[in-house]
mmCIF file of C-alpha atoms in Angstrom:
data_model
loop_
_atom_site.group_PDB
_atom_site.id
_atom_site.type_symbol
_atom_site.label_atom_id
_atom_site.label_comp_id
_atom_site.label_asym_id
_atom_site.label_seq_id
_atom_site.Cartn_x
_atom_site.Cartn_y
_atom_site.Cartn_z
ATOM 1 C CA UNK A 8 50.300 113.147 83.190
ATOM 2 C CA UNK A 9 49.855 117.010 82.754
ATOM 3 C CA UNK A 10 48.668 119.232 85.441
ATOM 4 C CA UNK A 11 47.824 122.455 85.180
ATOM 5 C CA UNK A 12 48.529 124.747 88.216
ATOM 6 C CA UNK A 13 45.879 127.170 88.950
ATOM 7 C CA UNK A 14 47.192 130.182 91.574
ATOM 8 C CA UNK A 15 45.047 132.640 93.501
ATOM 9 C CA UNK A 16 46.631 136.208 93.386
ATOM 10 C CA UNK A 17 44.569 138.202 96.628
ATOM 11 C CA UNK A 18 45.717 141.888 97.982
ATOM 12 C CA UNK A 19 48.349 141.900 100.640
ATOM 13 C CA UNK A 20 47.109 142.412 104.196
ATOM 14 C CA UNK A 21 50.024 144.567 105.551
ATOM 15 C CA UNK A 22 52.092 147.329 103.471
ATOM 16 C CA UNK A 23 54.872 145.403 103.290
ATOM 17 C CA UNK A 24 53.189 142.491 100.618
ATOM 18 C CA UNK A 25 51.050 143.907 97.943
ATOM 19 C CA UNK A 26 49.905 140.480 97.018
ATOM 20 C CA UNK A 27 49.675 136.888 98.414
ATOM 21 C CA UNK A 28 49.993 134.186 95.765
ATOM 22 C CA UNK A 29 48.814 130.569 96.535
ATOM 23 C CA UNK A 30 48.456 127.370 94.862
ATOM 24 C CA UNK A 31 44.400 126.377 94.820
ATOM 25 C CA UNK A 32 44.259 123.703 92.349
ATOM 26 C CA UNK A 33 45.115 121.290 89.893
ATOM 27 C CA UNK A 34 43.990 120.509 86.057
ATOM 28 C CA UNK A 35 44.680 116.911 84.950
ATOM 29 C CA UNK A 36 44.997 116.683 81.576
ATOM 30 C CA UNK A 37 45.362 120.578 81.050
ATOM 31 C CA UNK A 38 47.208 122.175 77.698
ATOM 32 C CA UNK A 39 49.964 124.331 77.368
ATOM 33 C CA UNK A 40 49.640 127.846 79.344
ATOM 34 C CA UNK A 41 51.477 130.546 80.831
ATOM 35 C CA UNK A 42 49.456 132.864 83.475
ATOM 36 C CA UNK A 43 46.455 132.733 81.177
ATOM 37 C CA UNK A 44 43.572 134.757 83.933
ATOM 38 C CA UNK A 45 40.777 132.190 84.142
ATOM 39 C CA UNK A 46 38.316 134.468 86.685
ATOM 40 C CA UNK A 47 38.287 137.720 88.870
ATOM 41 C CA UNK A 48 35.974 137.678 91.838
ATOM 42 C CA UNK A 49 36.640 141.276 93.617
ATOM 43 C CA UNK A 50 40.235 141.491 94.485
ATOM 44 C CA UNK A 51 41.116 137.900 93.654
ATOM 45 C CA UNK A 52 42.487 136.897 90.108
ATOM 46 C CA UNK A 53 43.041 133.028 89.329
ATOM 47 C CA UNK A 54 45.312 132.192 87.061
ATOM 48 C CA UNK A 55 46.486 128.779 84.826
ATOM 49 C CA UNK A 56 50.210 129.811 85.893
ATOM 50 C CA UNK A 57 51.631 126.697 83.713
ATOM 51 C CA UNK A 58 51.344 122.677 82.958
ATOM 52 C CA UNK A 59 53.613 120.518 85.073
ATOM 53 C CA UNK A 60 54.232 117.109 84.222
ATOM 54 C CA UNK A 61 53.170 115.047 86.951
ATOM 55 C CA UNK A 62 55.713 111.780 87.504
ATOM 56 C CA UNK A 63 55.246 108.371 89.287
ATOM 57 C CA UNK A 64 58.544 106.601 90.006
ATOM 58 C CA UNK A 65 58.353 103.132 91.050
ATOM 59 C CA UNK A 66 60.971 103.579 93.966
ATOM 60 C CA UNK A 67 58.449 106.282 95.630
ATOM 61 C CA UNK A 68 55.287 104.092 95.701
ATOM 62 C CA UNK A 69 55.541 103.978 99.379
ATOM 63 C CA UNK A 70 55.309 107.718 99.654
ATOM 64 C CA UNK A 71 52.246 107.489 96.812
ATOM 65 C CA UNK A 72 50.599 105.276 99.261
ATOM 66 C CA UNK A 73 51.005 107.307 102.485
ATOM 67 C CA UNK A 74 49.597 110.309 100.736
ATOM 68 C CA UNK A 75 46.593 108.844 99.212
ATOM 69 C CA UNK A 76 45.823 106.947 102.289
ATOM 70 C CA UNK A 77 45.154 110.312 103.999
ATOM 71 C CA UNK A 78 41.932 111.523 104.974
ATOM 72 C CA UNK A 79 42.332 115.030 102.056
ATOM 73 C CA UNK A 80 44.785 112.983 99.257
ATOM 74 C CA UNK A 81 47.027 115.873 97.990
ATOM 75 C CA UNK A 82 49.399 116.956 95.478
ATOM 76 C CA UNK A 83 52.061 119.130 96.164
ATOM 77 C CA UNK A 84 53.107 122.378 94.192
ATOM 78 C CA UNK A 85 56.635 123.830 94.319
ATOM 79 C CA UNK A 86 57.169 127.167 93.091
ATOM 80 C CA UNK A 87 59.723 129.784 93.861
ATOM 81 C CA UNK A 88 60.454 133.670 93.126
ATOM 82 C CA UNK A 89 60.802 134.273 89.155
ATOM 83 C CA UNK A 90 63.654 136.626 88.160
ATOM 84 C CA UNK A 91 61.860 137.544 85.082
ATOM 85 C CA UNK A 92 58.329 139.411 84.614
ATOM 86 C CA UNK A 93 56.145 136.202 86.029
ATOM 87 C CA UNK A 94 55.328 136.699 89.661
ATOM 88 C CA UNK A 95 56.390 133.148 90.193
ATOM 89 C CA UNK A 96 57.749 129.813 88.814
ATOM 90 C CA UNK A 97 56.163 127.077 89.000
ATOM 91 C CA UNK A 98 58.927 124.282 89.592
ATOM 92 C CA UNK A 99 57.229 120.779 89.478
ATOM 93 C CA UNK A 100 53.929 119.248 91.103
ATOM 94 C CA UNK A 101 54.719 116.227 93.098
ATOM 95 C CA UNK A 102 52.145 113.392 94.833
ATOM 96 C CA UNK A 103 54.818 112.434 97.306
ATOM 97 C CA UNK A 104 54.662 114.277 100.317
ATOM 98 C CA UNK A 105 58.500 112.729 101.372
ATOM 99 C CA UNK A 106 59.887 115.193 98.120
ATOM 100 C CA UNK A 107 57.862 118.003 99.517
ATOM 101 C CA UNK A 108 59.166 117.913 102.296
ATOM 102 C CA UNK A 109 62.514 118.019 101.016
ATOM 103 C CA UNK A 110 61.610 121.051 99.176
ATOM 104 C CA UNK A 111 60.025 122.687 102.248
ATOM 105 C CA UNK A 112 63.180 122.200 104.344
ATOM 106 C CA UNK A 113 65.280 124.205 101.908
ATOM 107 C CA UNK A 114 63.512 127.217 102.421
ATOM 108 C CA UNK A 115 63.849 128.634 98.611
ATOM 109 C CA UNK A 116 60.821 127.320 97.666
ATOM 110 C CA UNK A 117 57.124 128.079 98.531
ATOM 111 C CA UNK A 118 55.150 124.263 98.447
ATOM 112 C CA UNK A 119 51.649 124.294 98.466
ATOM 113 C CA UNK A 120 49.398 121.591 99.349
ATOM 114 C CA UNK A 121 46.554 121.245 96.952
ATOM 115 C CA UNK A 122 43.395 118.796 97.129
ATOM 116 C CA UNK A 123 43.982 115.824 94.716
ATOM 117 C CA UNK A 124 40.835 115.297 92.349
ATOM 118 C CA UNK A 125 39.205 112.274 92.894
ATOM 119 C CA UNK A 126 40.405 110.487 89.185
ATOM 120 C CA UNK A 127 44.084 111.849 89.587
ATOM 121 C CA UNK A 128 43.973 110.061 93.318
ATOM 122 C CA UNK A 129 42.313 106.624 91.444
ATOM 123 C CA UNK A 130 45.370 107.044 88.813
ATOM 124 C CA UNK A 131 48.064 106.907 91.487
ATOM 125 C CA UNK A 132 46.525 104.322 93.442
ATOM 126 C CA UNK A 133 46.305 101.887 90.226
ATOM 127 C CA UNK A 134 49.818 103.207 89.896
ATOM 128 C CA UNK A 135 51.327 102.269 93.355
ATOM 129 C CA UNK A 136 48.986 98.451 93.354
ATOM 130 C CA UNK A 137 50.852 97.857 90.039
ATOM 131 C CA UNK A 138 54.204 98.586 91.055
ATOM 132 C CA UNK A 139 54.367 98.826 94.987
ATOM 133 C CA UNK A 140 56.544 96.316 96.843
ATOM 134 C CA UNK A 141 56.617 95.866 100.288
ATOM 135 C CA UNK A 142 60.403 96.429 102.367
ATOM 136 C CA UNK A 143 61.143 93.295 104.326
ATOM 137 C CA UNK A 144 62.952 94.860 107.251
ATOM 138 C CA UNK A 145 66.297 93.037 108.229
ATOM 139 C CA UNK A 146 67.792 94.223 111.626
ATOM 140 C CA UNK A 147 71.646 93.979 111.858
ATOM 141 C CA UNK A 148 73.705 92.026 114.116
ATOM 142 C CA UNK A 149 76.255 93.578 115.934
ATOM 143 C CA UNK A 150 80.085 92.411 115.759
ATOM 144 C CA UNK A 151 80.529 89.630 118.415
ATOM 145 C CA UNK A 152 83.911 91.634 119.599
ATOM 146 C CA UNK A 153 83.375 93.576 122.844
ATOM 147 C CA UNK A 154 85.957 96.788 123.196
ATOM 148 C CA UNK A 155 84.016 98.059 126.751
ATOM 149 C CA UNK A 156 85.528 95.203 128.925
ATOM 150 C CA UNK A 157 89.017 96.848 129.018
ATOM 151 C CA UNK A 158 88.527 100.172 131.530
ATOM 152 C CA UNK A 159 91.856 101.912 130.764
ATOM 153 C CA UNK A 160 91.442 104.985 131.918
ATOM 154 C CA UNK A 161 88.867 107.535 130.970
ATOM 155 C CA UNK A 162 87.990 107.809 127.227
ATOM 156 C CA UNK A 163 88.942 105.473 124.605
ATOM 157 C CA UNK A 164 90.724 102.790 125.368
ATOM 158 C CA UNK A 165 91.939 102.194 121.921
ATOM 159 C CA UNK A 166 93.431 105.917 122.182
ATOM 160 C CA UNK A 167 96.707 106.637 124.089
ATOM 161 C CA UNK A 168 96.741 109.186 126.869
ATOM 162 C CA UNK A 169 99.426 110.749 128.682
ATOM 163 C CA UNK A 170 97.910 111.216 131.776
ATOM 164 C CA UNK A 171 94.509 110.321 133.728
ATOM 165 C CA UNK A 172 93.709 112.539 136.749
ATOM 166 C CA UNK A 173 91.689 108.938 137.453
ATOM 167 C CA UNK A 174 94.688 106.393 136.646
ATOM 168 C CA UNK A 175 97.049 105.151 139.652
ATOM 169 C CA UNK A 176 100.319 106.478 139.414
ATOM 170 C CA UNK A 177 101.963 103.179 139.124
ATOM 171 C CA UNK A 178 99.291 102.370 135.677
ATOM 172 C CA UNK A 179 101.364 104.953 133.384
ATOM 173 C CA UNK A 180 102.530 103.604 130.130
ATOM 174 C CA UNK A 181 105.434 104.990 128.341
ATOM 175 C CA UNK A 182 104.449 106.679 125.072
ATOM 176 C CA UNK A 183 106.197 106.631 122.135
#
């Protein structure tokens, strides 16, 4: 599915940023743009920035489903500083807030969390009943061998030591 990104360009509140951009919206469905200005209220300028392409992997459905089953279903916008004459670029819009986070750990990127429309939220949830599968969770055994019965020293006892201030004198073992 298409989204278009709509971003909010305000003034800058210190001298240091002229302006603060953030991510306010989504378009489902929207058509090709490229910072087309959609309104100006006083200082603030809106903008169609672009159209994302908005991707539902059947391996993620378990993230799908934790982020529609929150109380304000989201959809997450990554953009990052544009070398060219755009202010930003917009990277990719994502519904799984797992790949978000991912993004937001890097630091490069600016993610923005945006309120989900109610049809794009009904479109991933018919998405993740159709192809979510539920993770049986299988513990694993241990090895039956014990290696912590053997006190050799301190340390490993599976590593040779030349000397243990804690080792009798008469415990010394030649090394080779």
């Amino acid at each position: 599915m298409t989204l278009g990104i709509v971003v909010r360009r305000v003034p800058g509140v210190t001298r240091w940023v002229e302006y603060v951009w953030k991510a306010v919206a989504v378009l489902p469905g929207a058509g090709p743009a490229h910072w087309k200005e959609l309104r100006r209220v006083g200082d603030a300028v809106e903008y169609h920035a672009a159209t994302v392409h908005l991707e539902l992997f059947r391996t993620d459905t378990e993230a799908y489903l934790q982020g529609i089953s929150t109380k304000n279903p989201a959809i997450y916008v990554v953009m990052r500083d544009s070398d060219g004459l755009d202010p930003l670029d917009v990277v990719m819009a994502t519904a799984s807030p797992f790949e978000a986070q991912d993004y937001a750990d890097t630091g490069e990127e600016l993610v923005e969390k945006v309120p989900m429309p109610e049809g794009l939220v009904a479109w991933v949830r018919d998405y993740v009943e159709a192809h979510h599968e539920d993770q049986v969770f299988v513990k694993r055994r241990r090895d039956k061998e014990r290696v912590d019965l053997d006190q050799n020293g301190i340390g490993d006892s599976r590593i040779r030591q030349i000397s243990d201030v804690y080792r009798a004198p008469t415990a010394k073992q030649a090394v080779h």
